[in-house]
Structures are given as C-alpha cells and as structure tokens.
mmCIF file of C-alpha atoms and ligand atoms in Angstrom:
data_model
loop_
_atom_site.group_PDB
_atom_site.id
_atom_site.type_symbol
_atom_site.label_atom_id
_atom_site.label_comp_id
_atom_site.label_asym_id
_atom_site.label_seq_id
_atom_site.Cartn_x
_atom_site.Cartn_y
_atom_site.Cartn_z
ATOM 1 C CA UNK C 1 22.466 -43.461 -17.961
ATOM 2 C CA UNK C 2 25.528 -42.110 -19.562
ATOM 3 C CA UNK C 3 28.257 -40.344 -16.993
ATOM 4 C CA UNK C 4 28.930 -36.821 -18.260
ATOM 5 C CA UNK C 5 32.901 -35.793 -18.690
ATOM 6 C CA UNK C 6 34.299 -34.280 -15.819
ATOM 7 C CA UNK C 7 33.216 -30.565 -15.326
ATOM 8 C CA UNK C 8 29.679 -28.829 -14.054
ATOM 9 C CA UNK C 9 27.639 -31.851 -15.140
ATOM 10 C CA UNK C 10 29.475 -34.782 -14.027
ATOM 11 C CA UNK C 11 29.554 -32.624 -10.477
ATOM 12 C CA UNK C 12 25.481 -32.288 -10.539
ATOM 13 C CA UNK C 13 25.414 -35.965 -11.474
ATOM 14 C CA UNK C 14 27.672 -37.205 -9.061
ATOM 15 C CA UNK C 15 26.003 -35.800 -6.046
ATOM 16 C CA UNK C 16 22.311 -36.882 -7.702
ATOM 17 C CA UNK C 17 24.386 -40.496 -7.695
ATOM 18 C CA UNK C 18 25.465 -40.078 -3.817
ATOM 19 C CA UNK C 19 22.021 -39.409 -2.779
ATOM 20 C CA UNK C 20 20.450 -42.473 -3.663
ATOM 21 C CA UNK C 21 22.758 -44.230 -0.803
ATOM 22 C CA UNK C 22 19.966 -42.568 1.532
ATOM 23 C CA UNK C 23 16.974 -43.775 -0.246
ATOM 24 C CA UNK C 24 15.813 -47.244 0.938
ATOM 25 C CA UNK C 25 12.740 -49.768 0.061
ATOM 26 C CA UNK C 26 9.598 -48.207 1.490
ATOM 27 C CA UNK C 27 10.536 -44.546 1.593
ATOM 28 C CA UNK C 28 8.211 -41.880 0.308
ATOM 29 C CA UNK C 29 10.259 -39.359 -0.977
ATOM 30 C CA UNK C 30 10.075 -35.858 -2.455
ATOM 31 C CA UNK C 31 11.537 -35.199 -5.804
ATOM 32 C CA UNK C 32 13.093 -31.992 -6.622
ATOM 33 C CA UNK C 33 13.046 -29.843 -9.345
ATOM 34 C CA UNK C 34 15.736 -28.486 -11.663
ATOM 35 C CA UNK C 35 18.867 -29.872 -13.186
ATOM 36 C CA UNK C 36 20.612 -31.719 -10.754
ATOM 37 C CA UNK C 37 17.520 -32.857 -9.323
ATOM 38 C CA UNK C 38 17.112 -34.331 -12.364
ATOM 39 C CA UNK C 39 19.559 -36.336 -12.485
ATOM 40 C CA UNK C 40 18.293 -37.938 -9.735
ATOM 41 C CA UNK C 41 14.856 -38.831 -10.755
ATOM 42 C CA UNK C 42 16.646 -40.440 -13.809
ATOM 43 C CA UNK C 43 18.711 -42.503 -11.312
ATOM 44 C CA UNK C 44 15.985 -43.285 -9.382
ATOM 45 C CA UNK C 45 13.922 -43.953 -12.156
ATOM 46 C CA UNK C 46 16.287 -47.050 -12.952
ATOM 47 C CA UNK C 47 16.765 -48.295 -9.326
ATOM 48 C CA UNK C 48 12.919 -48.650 -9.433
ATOM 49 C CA UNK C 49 12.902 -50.770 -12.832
ATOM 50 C CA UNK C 50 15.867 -52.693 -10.774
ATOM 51 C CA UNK C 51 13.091 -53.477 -8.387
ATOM 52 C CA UNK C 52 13.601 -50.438 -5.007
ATOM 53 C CA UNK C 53 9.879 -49.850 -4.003
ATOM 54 C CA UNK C 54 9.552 -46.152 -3.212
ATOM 55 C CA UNK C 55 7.089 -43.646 -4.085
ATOM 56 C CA UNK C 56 7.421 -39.945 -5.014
ATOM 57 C CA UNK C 57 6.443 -36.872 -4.976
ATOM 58 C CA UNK C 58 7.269 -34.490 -7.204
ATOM 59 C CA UNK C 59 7.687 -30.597 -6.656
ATOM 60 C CA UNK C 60 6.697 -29.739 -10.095
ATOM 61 C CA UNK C 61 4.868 -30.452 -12.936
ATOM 62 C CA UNK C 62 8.552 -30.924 -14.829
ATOM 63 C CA UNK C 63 9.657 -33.550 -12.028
ATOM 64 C CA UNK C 64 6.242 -35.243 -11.894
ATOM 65 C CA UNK C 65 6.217 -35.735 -16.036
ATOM 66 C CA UNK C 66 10.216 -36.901 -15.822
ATOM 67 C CA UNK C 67 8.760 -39.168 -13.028
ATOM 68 C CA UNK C 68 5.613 -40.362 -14.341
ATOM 69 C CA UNK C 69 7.734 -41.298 -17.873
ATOM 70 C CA UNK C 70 10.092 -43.304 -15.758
ATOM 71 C CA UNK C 71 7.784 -45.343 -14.123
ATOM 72 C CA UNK C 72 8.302 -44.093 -10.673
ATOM 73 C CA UNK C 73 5.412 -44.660 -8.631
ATOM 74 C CA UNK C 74 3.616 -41.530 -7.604
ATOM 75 C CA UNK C 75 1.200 -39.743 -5.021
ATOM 76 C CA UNK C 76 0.268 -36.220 -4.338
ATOM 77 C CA UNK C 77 1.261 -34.558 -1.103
ATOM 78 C CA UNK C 78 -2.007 -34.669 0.378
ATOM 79 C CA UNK C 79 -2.041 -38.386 0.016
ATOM 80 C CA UNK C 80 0.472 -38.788 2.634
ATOM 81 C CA UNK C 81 0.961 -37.361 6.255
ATOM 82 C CA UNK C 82 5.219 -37.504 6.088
ATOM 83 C CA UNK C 83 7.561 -38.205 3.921
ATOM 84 C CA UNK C 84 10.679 -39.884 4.590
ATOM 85 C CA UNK C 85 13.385 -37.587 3.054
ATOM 86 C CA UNK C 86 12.941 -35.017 0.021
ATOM 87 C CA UNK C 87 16.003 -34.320 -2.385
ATOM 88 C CA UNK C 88 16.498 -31.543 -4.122
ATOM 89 C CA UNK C 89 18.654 -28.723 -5.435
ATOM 90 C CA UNK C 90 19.612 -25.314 -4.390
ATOM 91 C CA UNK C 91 20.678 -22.066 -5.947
ATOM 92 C CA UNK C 92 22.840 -21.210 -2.867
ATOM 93 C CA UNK C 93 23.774 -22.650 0.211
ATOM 94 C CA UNK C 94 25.608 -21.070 3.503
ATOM 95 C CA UNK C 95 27.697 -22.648 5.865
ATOM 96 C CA UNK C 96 24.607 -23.188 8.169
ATOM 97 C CA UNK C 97 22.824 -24.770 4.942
ATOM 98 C CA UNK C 98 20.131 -21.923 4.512
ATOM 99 C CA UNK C 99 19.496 -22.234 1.093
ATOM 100 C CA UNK C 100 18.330 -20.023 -1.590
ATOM 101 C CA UNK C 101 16.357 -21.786 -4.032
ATOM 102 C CA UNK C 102 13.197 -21.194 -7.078
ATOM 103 C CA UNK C 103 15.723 -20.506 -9.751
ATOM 104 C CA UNK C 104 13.524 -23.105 -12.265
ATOM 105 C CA UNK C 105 10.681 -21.468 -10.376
ATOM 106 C CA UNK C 106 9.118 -24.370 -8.290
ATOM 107 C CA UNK C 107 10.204 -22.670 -4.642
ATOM 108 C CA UNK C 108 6.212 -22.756 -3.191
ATOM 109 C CA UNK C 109 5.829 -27.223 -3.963
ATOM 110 C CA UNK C 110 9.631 -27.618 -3.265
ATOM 111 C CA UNK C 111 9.217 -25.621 0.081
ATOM 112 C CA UNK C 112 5.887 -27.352 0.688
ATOM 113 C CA UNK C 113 7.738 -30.754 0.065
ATOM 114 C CA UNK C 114 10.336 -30.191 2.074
ATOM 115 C CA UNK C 115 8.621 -29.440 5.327
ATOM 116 C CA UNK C 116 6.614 -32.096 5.177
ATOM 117 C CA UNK C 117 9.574 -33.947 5.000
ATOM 118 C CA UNK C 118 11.243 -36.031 8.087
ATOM 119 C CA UNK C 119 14.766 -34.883 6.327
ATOM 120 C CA UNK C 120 15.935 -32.820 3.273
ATOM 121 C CA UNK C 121 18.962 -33.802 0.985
ATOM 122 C CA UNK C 122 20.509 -31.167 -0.762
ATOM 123 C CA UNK C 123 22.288 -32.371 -4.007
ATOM 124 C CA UNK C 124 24.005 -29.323 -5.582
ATOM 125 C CA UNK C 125 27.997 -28.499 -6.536
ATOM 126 C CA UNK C 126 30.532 -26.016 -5.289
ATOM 127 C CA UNK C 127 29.971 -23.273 -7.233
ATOM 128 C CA UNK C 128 26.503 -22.662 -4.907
ATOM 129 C CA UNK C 129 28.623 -23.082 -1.957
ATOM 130 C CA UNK C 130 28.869 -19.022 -0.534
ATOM 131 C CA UNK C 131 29.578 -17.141 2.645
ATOM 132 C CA UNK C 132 26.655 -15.008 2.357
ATOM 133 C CA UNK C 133 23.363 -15.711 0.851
ATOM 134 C CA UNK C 134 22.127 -13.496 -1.640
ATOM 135 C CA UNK C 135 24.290 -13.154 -4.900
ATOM 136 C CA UNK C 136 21.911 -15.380 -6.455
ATOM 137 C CA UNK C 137 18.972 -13.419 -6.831
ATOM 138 C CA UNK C 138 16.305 -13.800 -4.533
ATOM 139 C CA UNK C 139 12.609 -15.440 -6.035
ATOM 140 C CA UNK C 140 10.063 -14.643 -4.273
ATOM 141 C CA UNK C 141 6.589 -15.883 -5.189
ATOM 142 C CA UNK C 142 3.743 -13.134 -4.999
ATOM 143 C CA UNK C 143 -0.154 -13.722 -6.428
ATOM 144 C CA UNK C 144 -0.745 -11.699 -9.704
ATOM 145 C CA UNK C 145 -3.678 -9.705 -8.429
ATOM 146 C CA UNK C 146 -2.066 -6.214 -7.370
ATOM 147 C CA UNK C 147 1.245 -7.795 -7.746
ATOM 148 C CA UNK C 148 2.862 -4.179 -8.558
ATOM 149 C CA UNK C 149 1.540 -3.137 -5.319
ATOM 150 C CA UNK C 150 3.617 -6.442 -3.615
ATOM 151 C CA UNK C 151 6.508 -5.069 -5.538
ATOM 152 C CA UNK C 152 6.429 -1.735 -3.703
ATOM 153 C CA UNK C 153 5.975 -3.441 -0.041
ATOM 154 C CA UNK C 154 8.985 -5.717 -1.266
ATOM 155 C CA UNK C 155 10.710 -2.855 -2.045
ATOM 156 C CA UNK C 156 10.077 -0.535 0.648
ATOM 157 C CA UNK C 157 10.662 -3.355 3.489
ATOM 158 C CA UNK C 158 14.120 -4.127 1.786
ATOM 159 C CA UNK C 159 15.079 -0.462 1.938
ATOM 160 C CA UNK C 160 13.726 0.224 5.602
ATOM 161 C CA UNK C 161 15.047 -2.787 7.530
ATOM 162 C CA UNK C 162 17.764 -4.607 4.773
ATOM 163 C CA UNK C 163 19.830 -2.652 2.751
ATOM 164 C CA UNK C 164 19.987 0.855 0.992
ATOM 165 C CA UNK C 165 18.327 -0.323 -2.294
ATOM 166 C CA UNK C 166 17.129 -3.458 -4.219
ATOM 167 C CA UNK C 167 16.459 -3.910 -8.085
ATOM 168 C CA UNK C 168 13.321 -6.490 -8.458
ATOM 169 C CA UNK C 169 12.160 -7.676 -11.034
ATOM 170 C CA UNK C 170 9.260 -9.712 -12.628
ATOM 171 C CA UNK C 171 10.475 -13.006 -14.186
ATOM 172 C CA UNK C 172 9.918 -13.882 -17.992
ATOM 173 C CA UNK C 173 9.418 -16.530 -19.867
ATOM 174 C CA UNK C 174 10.182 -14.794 -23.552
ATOM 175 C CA UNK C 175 7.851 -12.135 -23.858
ATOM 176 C CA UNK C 176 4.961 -13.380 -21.220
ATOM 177 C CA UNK C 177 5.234 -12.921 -17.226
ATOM 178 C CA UNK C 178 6.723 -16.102 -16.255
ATOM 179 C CA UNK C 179 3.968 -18.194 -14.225
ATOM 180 C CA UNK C 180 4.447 -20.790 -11.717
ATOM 181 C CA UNK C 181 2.648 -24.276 -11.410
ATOM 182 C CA UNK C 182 0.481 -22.294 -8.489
ATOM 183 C CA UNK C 183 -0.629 -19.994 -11.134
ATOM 184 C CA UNK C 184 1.716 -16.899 -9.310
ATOM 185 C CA UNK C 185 4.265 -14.699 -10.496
ATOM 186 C CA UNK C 186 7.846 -14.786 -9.261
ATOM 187 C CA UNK C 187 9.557 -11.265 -8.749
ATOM 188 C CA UNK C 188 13.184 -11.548 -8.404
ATOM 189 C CA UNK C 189 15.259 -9.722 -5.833
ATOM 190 C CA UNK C 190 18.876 -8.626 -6.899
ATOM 191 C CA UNK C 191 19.992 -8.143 -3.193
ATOM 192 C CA UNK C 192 23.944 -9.364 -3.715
ATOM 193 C CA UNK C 193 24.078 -10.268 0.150
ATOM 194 C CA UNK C 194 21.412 -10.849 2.503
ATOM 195 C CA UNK C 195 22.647 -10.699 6.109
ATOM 196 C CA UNK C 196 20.216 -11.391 7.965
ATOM 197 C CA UNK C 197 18.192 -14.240 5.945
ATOM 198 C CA UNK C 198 16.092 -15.752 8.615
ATOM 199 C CA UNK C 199 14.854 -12.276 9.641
ATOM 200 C CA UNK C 200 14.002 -11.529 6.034
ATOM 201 C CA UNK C 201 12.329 -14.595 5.245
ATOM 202 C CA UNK C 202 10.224 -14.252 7.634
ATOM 203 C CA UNK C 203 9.666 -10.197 7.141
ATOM 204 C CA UNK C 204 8.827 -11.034 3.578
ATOM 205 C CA UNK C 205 6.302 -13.923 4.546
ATOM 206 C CA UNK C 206 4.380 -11.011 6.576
ATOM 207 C CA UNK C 207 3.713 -8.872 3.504
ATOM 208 C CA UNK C 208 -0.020 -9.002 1.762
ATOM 209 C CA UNK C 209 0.326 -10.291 -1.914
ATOM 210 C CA UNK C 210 3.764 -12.499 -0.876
ATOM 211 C CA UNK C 211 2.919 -16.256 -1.134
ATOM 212 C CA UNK C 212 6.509 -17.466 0.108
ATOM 213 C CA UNK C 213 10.274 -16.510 -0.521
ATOM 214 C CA UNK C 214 13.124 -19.114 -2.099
ATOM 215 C CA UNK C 215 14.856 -18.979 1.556
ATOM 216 C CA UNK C 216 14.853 -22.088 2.820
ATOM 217 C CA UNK C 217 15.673 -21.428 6.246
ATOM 218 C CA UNK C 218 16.982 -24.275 8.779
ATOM 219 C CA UNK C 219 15.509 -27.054 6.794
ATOM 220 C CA UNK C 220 18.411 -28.866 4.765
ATOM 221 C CA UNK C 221 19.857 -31.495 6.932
ATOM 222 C CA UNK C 222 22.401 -32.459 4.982
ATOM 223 C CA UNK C 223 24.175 -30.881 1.143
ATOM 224 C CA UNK C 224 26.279 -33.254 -1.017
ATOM 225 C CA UNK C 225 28.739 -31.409 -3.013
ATOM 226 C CA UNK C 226 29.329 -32.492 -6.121
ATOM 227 C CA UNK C 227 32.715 -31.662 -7.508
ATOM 228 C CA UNK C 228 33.826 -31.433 -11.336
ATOM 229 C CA UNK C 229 36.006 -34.473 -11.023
ATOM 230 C CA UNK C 230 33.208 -36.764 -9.765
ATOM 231 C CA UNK C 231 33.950 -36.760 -6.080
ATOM 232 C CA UNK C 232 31.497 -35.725 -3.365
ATOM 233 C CA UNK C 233 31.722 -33.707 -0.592
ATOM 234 C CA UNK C 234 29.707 -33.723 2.789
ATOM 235 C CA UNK C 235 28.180 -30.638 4.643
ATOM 236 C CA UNK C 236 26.090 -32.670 7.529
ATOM 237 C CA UNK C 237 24.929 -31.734 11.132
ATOM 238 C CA UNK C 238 25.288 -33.271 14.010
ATOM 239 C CA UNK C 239 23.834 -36.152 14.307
ATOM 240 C CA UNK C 240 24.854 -36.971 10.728
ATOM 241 C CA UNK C 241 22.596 -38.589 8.456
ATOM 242 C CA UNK C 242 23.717 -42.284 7.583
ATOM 243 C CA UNK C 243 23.383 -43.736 4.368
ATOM 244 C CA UNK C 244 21.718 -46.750 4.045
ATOM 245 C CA UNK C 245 24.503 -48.506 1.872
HETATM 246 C C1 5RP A 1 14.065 -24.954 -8.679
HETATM 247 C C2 5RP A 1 15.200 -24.953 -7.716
HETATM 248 C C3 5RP A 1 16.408 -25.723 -8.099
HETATM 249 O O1 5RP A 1 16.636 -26.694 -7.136
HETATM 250 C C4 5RP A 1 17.565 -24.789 -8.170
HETATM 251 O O2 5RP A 1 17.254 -23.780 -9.101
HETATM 252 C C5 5RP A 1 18.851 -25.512 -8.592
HETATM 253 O O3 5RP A 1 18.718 -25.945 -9.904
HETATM 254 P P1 5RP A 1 19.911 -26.646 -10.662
HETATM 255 O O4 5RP A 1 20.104 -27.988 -10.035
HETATM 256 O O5 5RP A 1 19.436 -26.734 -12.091
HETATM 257 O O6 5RP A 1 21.133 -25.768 -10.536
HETATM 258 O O7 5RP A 1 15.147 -24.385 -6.658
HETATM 259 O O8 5RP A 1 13.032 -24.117 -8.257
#
C-alpha cells in the first residue's frame, strides 16, 4: 500500500500503521469504520496475506465489504463472547479520551463493538484533538417511527438541562433521509461545546425514540495521533497499553 505525502492523509495512515503494533496472532478484533479506519483494514488486510491469524469484526457494512475483499477472516458479533481490542476512529476526542464519533454514520455497531471489547484503540490525527467536546456535531441515532417527535424531546432536554438552544438536524444522503445499517435515522446536534458529556449521554439514552448517541464515554483506552509529517503521538492511561512489537 502506497504511503500518502505528508499532510491529513499520511497522518490518518500513520496512526492506522501504529496500531497494528497492538494486534497479535489470535486476537479477535473489531474493525472500525471511516477513513482512517480504513487504512487500517487495508494494513491489516496485508499482514493477514503475510500469514497474522486474526479475525474481525466489522462495524459496518463498508468495513465488512473492505474486509471481506481483503481476505480478512470474519465473524459476526454474536459469534463471539469478547473481543480482544477494537480500533477505530473518532470525530473528536478530549483530554480524558471521551470521544465523539458516527460522522460516516456507523456510531450504534461501532459503539456495540467497542464495549464488547477488552480494549479500544483510537487511531485518529490532531486536528480531532479538542478541549471541549462538541464542535463536531453531535449524531445521535433515533428510530424513524415518530422520529420528529424524538427531535422535539432532543430539543427540549438540550434547552432545559444543556444549553440555551441547539440546531438539529436530520442527516442526508442527496435528497433521501440518510439511513443507517440498523435501518435508523441519524439527527445531528450542532451543540459547539458540550460540558457536561457523560451527563448528556446518558440524558439522551433516557429519551423514547433515541437508539444511542456518538458519545463514547470512558471507553477509549488509548488514541494514537497521527501527525501530518508521519509521526505518532500517544494519549494512554495508566496502566499503558503495550504493544506487542
Ligand atoms: C464513523 C466514525 C468514524 O470513526 C469517524 O467519523 C472518523 O472518521 P474519519 O477517520 O474518516 O475521520 O465514527 O461512524
């Protein structure tokens, strides 16, 4: 696989490359979803034809057809009872890696994934490094029937416990409702800062009509920084999580 020039790719890629000192013969993994994900299932997908025995699953029908194509052996989740570590990518992530995350849509099987996972790899780059969650917009997944009626509890919980006011809106794919892999809607919440995102994830989680939110709250163990240059940087907690190589 080619190595993009230095800038926003080569970052994605080289934290994608970084992971795969964690993965290890034997490991059932979870595969992310989006672009910098990608770049790991590619990588991974040619460590396998080099002979690593591992086997995936992926957090979206994208990931499991890039998968599938590469010859990386695959399960579904309810095939296994843990797996090892899941990698995957974030929109945002805080100092205390919360993460905001369903950007390409796939928040419900990444968030599934994840906690089924014994550890979560974040691969990502330093523009989705922030002090405050919440520029990013905020996906959150709600089922179609009544969903204007979810929209309305969104709103008026954001307005009575979060902050003065909140734009949502319903995500599009050209001219249709955008739909996810579950067969939901995502309604995206232009917040700008959420300050209290553990108390909101949870608040939204409550409502009727909600399926889940993209805050992933105190799951990441562990977010390699990719930088434009090619380097890596390594937000960890204590005890750090050793690579394997
Ligand atoms: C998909 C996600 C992605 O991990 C997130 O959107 C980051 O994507 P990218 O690596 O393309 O920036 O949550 O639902």
């Amino acid at each position: 696989m080619e190595k993009p020039a230095p800038g926003p790719d080569r970052a994605k890629y080289a934290a994608a490359e970084k992971a795969l000192d964690y993965v290890e013969s034997g490991m059932k993994l979870g595969l992310g979803t989006g672009s910098t994900a990608a770049y790991f299932v590619d990588m991974l997908g040619e460590k396998v034809a080099g002979g690593l025995e591992v086997v995936g699953v992926p957090t979206s029908t994208r990931t499991y057809e890039q998968a599938r194509a590469l010859g990386i052996p695959l399960t579904t989740l309810d095939e296994v009872e843990r797996l090892d570590l899941v990698i995957d990518g974030a929109d945002e992530f805080d100092r205390r890696m919360n993460l905001i995350k369903g950007g390409g849509g796939a928040l419900l099987q990444e968030k599934l994934v994840a906690t089924a996972a014994d550890k979560m790899i974040v691969i990502t780059d330093n523009s989705k490094r922030v002090s405050h969650l919440g520029a990013f917009p905020l996906p959150v997944e709600v089922v179609q029937f009544g969903w204007q009626h979810t929209q309305k509890r969104i709103y008026d919980l954001i307005c009575g416990s979060f902050v003065g006011g909140v734009d949502i809106v319903r995500r599009m794919a050209g001219d249709s409702p955008f739909i996810t892999d579950e067969g939901h809607f995502i309604l995206d919440l232009h917040l700008k800062k959420i300050d209290e995102p553990e108390k909101m994830a949870w608040q939204l989680k409550e409502l009727i009509g909600v399926v889940d939110s993209g805050l992933f709250i105190e799951i990441a163990d562990m977010v390699i920084v990719g930088k434009d240059d090619g380097t890596t940087r390594i937000v960890n907690h204590r005890p750090p999580l050793r690579p394997f190589r």
